[in-house]
Short mmCIF file of C-alpha atoms and ligand atoms in Angstrom, two decimals:
data_model
loop_
_atom_site.label_atom_id
_atom_site.label_comp_id
_atom_site.label_asym_id
_atom_site.label_seq_id
_atom_site.Cartn_x
_atom_site.Cartn_y
_atom_site.Cartn_z
CA MET B 19 99.71 105.65 88.32
CA ILE B 20 100.98 102.20 89.00
CA GLU B 21 104.58 101.78 86.50
CA ILE B 22 105.72 98.20 86.21
CA ARG B 23 108.96 97.78 84.59
CA ASP B 24 110.60 94.24 83.55
CA LEU B 25 109.36 92.37 86.54
CA HIS B 26 110.45 88.90 87.28
CA LYS B 27 109.33 87.13 90.04
CA TYR B 28 110.84 83.24 91.07
CA PHE B 29 109.42 81.07 93.44
CA GLY B 30 112.56 78.90 93.91
CA ALA B 31 113.53 78.06 89.94
CA LEU B 32 109.92 78.53 89.23
CA HIS B 33 109.79 81.31 87.30
CA VAL B 34 106.61 82.77 87.67
CA LEU B 35 106.61 86.73 86.36
CA LYS B 36 108.74 86.88 82.94
CA GLY B 37 109.78 90.54 82.74
CA ILE B 38 106.09 92.23 83.09
CA ASP B 39 105.49 95.93 81.72
CA LEU B 40 102.29 97.67 82.44
CA ASP B 41 101.42 101.10 83.40
CA VAL B 42 97.98 101.59 85.19
CA GLU B 43 96.68 105.09 85.02
CA LYS B 44 94.76 106.72 87.34
CA GLY B 45 90.79 106.46 86.97
CA GLU B 46 91.98 102.75 84.64
CA VAL B 47 89.86 99.80 85.17
CA LEU B 48 92.06 96.96 84.31
CA SER B 49 91.16 93.47 83.91
CA VAL B 50 93.70 90.65 84.16
CA ILE B 51 92.49 87.38 82.34
CA GLY B 52 94.64 84.10 82.02
CA ALA B 53 94.75 80.32 83.07
CA SER B 54 95.35 79.19 86.48
CA GLY B 55 98.83 79.37 87.12
CA SER B 56 99.72 82.13 85.04
CA GLY B 57 100.71 84.65 87.69
CA LYS B 58 97.94 86.65 87.58
CA SER B 59 97.44 86.70 91.64
CA THR B 60 101.12 86.68 91.97
CA LEU B 61 101.33 89.99 89.98
CA LEU B 62 99.03 91.42 92.55
CA TYR B 63 101.08 90.68 95.55
CA THR B 64 104.12 91.65 93.69
CA ILE B 65 102.06 95.36 93.43
CA ASN B 66 101.24 95.85 97.36
CA GLY B 67 104.75 93.88 98.34
CA LEU B 68 102.90 91.11 99.69
CA GLU B 69 105.61 88.93 97.60
CA PRO B 70 109.49 90.30 96.91
CA VAL B 71 110.78 90.51 93.39
CA GLN B 72 114.03 89.02 91.93
CA GLN B 73 114.37 91.69 89.22
CA GLY B 74 112.58 94.71 88.02
CA ARG B 75 110.33 97.09 89.97
CA VAL B 76 106.88 98.25 90.84
CA VAL B 77 106.57 101.95 91.39
CA VAL B 78 103.09 103.16 92.78
CA ASP B 79 102.62 107.18 93.16
CA GLY B 80 106.47 107.58 92.58
CA VAL B 81 107.13 105.13 95.42
CA ASP B 82 109.48 102.09 94.74
CA VAL B 83 107.51 99.55 96.09
CA HIS B 84 110.22 96.85 96.93
CA ALA B 85 113.17 99.58 97.70
CA LYS B 86 114.55 99.34 100.64
CA GLY B 87 113.26 101.18 103.14
CA THR B 88 110.07 101.75 101.79
CA ASP B 89 107.26 101.56 104.15
CA LEU B 90 104.79 99.07 103.09
CA ASN B 91 102.21 99.30 105.87
CA LYS B 92 101.87 102.76 104.57
CA LEU B 93 102.01 102.18 100.82
CA ARG B 94 99.16 99.37 101.63
CA GLN B 95 97.07 101.91 102.42
CA ARG B 96 97.04 103.28 99.45
CA LEU B 97 95.99 99.71 98.14
CA GLY B 98 93.01 98.03 99.02
CA MET B 99 92.88 94.53 98.39
CA VAL B 100 89.63 91.76 98.24
CA PHE B 101 90.47 88.46 97.80
CA GLN B 102 88.35 85.17 96.62
CA GLN B 103 87.52 84.40 100.39
CA TRP B 104 87.96 87.43 102.95
CA ASN B 105 87.34 86.00 106.36
CA SER B 106 85.76 88.71 108.33
CA PHE B 107 86.27 88.80 112.32
CA PRO B 108 83.67 86.48 113.16
CA HIS B 109 83.18 87.73 116.71
CA LEU B 110 82.71 91.80 115.13
CA THR B 111 79.69 92.94 113.42
CA ALA B 112 79.89 94.29 110.16
CA LEU B 113 80.19 98.17 111.50
CA GLU B 114 83.23 96.67 113.75
CA ASN B 115 84.85 94.99 111.38
CA VAL B 116 85.04 97.74 108.82
CA ALA B 117 85.54 100.36 111.48
CA LEU B 118 88.64 98.17 112.63
CA ALA B 119 91.21 99.43 110.30
CA PRO B 120 90.11 103.29 110.51
CA LYS B 121 91.05 102.96 114.41
CA ILE B 122 93.69 101.03 114.28
CA VAL B 123 95.72 102.05 111.12
CA LYS B 124 94.79 105.41 110.79
CA GLY B 125 94.07 106.35 114.19
CA LYS B 126 90.58 107.60 113.59
CA SER B 127 88.63 108.15 116.81
CA LYS B 128 85.90 105.44 117.79
CA ALA B 129 82.89 107.63 116.71
CA GLU B 130 84.68 108.99 113.57
CA ALA B 131 85.81 104.82 112.33
CA ARG B 132 82.21 103.85 112.99
CA GLU B 133 81.01 107.00 110.95
CA ILE B 134 82.93 105.74 107.89
CA ALA B 135 82.37 102.08 108.11
CA ALA B 136 78.64 103.23 108.34
CA ALA B 137 78.94 105.13 105.26
CA GLN B 138 81.00 102.38 103.29
CA LEU B 139 78.33 99.46 104.34
CA LYS B 140 75.62 101.88 102.77
CA HIS B 141 77.98 102.47 100.30
CA VAL B 142 78.19 98.69 99.03
CA GLY B 143 74.53 98.18 99.77
CA LEU B 144 74.76 96.89 103.47
CA GLY B 145 73.41 99.67 105.06
CA ASP B 146 70.94 97.62 106.66
CA LYS B 147 73.46 94.82 108.01
CA LEU B 148 75.57 97.39 110.20
CA ASN B 149 74.74 95.23 113.58
CA VAL B 150 74.80 91.77 111.93
CA TYR B 151 77.79 89.39 112.30
CA PRO B 152 79.54 87.84 109.43
CA SER B 153 78.03 84.16 109.91
CA ALA B 154 74.79 86.02 109.10
CA LEU B 155 75.76 87.49 105.59
CA SER B 156 75.29 85.64 102.51
CA GLY B 157 78.84 84.91 100.53
CA GLY B 158 77.98 87.93 98.23
CA GLN B 159 77.28 90.52 101.27
CA GLN B 160 80.59 88.91 102.99
CA GLN B 161 82.62 90.18 99.68
CA ARG B 162 80.65 93.35 99.46
CA LEU B 163 81.42 93.71 103.55
CA ALA B 164 85.27 92.88 102.54
CA ILE B 165 85.36 95.57 99.93
CA ALA B 166 83.65 97.91 102.14
CA ARG B 167 86.40 97.19 104.80
CA ALA B 168 89.23 97.86 101.91
CA LEU B 169 87.12 101.41 100.92
CA ALA B 170 87.35 102.62 104.91
CA MET B 171 91.07 102.63 104.40
CA GLU B 172 89.96 105.38 101.19
CA PRO B 173 92.76 103.67 98.99
CA GLU B 174 93.61 105.40 95.35
CA TYR B 175 93.60 101.80 93.85
CA MET B 176 91.55 98.96 94.30
CA LEU B 177 92.80 95.19 93.62
CA PHE B 178 90.73 92.49 93.18
CA ASP B 179 91.97 88.75 93.22
CA GLU B 180 89.15 86.55 91.64
CA ALA B 181 86.58 88.08 93.97
CA THR B 182 83.45 86.61 92.89
CA SER B 183 85.35 83.35 92.18
CA ALA B 184 84.37 81.13 95.74
CA LEU B 185 80.54 82.41 95.46
CA ASP B 186 77.48 80.69 94.06
CA PRO B 187 76.31 81.72 90.93
CA GLU B 188 73.73 83.48 92.09
CA LEU B 189 75.29 85.87 94.60
CA VAL B 190 78.26 86.91 91.73
CA GLY B 191 75.87 89.27 90.27
CA GLU B 192 75.80 91.62 93.33
CA VAL B 193 79.47 91.64 93.86
CA LEU B 194 80.15 92.79 90.20
CA GLU B 195 77.79 95.38 90.29
CA THR B 196 79.69 96.78 93.35
CA MET B 197 82.75 96.36 91.64
CA ARG B 198 81.03 98.26 88.55
CA MET B 199 80.02 101.19 90.67
CA LEU B 200 82.94 101.62 91.92
CA ALA B 201 84.45 101.28 88.44
CA GLU B 202 81.67 104.00 87.58
CA GLU B 203 82.94 106.15 90.58
CA GLY B 204 86.13 106.32 88.94
CA MET B 205 88.14 103.85 90.95
CA THR B 206 91.38 102.87 90.19
CA MET B 207 90.85 99.24 89.45
CA ILE B 208 92.97 96.21 89.05
CA CYS B 209 90.84 93.05 88.38
CA VAL B 210 92.07 89.55 87.90
CA THR B 211 88.88 87.98 86.74
CA HIS B 212 87.20 84.84 85.15
CA GLU B 213 83.94 86.76 84.53
CA MET B 214 84.36 87.52 80.79
CA GLY B 215 81.36 89.79 80.51
CA PHE B 216 82.62 92.17 83.11
CA ALA B 217 86.09 92.38 81.81
CA ARG B 218 84.45 93.22 78.72
CA ASP B 219 81.97 95.72 79.70
CA VAL B 220 83.24 97.72 82.36
CA SER B 221 87.17 97.24 81.66
CA ASP B 222 89.12 100.10 79.84
CA ARG B 223 91.49 97.45 78.86
CA VAL B 224 92.12 93.80 79.77
CA ALA B 225 95.38 92.21 80.12
CA PHE B 226 95.88 88.55 79.09
CA PHE B 227 98.51 86.12 81.02
CA HIS B 228 99.90 83.18 79.78
CA GLN B 229 102.58 81.51 81.79
CA GLY B 230 104.25 84.46 83.55
CA VAL B 231 104.12 86.49 80.24
CA MET B 232 101.38 89.36 79.85
CA GLU B 233 100.97 88.22 75.89
CA GLU B 234 98.49 90.89 74.78
CA ILE B 235 96.89 93.57 76.64
CA GLY B 236 94.25 96.41 75.01
CA PRO B 237 90.77 97.59 75.06
CA PRO B 238 88.01 95.01 75.41
CA SER B 239 86.78 95.20 71.90
CA GLN B 240 90.28 94.24 70.74
CA ILE B 241 91.07 91.29 73.13
CA PHE B 242 87.82 89.58 73.06
CA GLY B 243 86.77 90.77 69.27
CA ASP B 244 90.31 90.58 67.42
CA PRO B 245 92.81 88.27 69.95
CA GLN B 246 96.26 88.52 68.42
CA SER B 247 97.83 85.66 70.29
CA GLU B 248 96.96 82.14 69.47
CA HIS B 249 97.01 81.39 73.33
CA THR B 250 94.45 84.35 73.75
CA GLN B 251 92.38 82.55 71.27
CA LYS B 252 92.36 79.31 72.87
CA PHE B 253 91.66 80.68 76.30
CA LEU B 254 88.84 82.70 74.92
CA ALA B 255 87.83 80.04 72.85
CA ASN B 256 87.33 77.58 76.49
CA ALA B 257 86.42 80.67 78.75
CA ARG B 258 82.90 81.40 76.29
P1 ADP D 323 97.18 82.66 88.94
O1 ADP D 323 96.68 83.66 89.71
O2 ADP D 323 97.18 82.93 87.57
O3 ADP D 323 96.40 81.19 89.12
P2 ADP D 323 99.33 82.29 90.81
O4 ADP D 323 100.12 83.76 90.52
O5 ADP D 323 98.72 82.16 91.72
O6 ADP D 323 98.73 81.91 89.42
O7 ADP D 323 100.74 81.49 90.77
C1 ADP D 323 101.57 81.49 89.76
C2 ADP D 323 102.63 79.96 89.59
O8 ADP D 323 103.32 80.34 90.75
C3 ADP D 323 101.79 79.06 89.75
O9 ADP D 323 102.62 78.00 89.25
C4 ADP D 323 101.98 78.27 91.37
O10 ADP D 323 102.02 77.44 91.73
C5 ADP D 323 103.14 79.38 91.53
N1 ADP D 323 102.80 79.78 92.84
C6 ADP D 323 102.69 80.88 93.91
N2 ADP D 323 102.55 81.00 94.60
C7 ADP D 323 103.49 80.31 95.28
C8 ADP D 323 104.09 79.72 96.52
N3 ADP D 323 103.91 80.80 97.44
N4 ADP D 323 105.25 79.09 96.30
C9 ADP D 323 105.62 78.35 95.55
N5 ADP D 323 104.83 78.84 94.18
C10 ADP D 323 103.68 79.27 93.93
MG1 MG D 324 95.09 83.56 91.51
#
């Protein structure tokens, strides 16, 4: 599980995370919502050690992410990450893009890595695109390629940072469907998202962030049906 305790993050004088306490259980799907600039991306980056923190801690399956001596490369193998826009290697096919990390990071043989890559591309519905270059894929397909690439490392957790925000509206659905499939398979997921339908239908819990504070967290029925904080109410009124 992921345990976050009294986490504070500053960018210079800017206090971006103001004492976050959060546990994410194995198999849980957590959606993180909130206005732009509220600290959602920064939260994800502190979980996989991409950003240092100034106070508090993040513990992933017993490993203190920000402790001296923590092997961040090893940790990140447990945490797959999908960004808003993922730039695949243009000179490599979809299969080669996905096979890269298993080969280089996990030391799999070329044949094994290709087998893993083909299986994960099929998994995300790109079984017919193995030998295609990224430039020939739609935005939605490129995001599914990004998901396949993360899955090829066999992560315990998947972190999504607005995985559909850069997509044309008609391409959002296929990526959300892929994320929903992973959720149904039992993947532990933290999804920063503006897709309130996804947050409501797929998440076990929804966390609302406001100016670096996790103001509210609960099951979707509570957050969407009976939000307690005035900021959550305002945010949701505008999101609808
Ligand atoms: P969100 O993902 O909710 O939109 P972010 O976590 O990206 O919010 O940002 C939170 C705050 O931290 C914002 O005020 C943003 O401008 C600031 N911030 C984010 N990254 C950096 C950085 N690398 N350097 C300085 N300030 C940053
Ligand atoms: Mg963000």
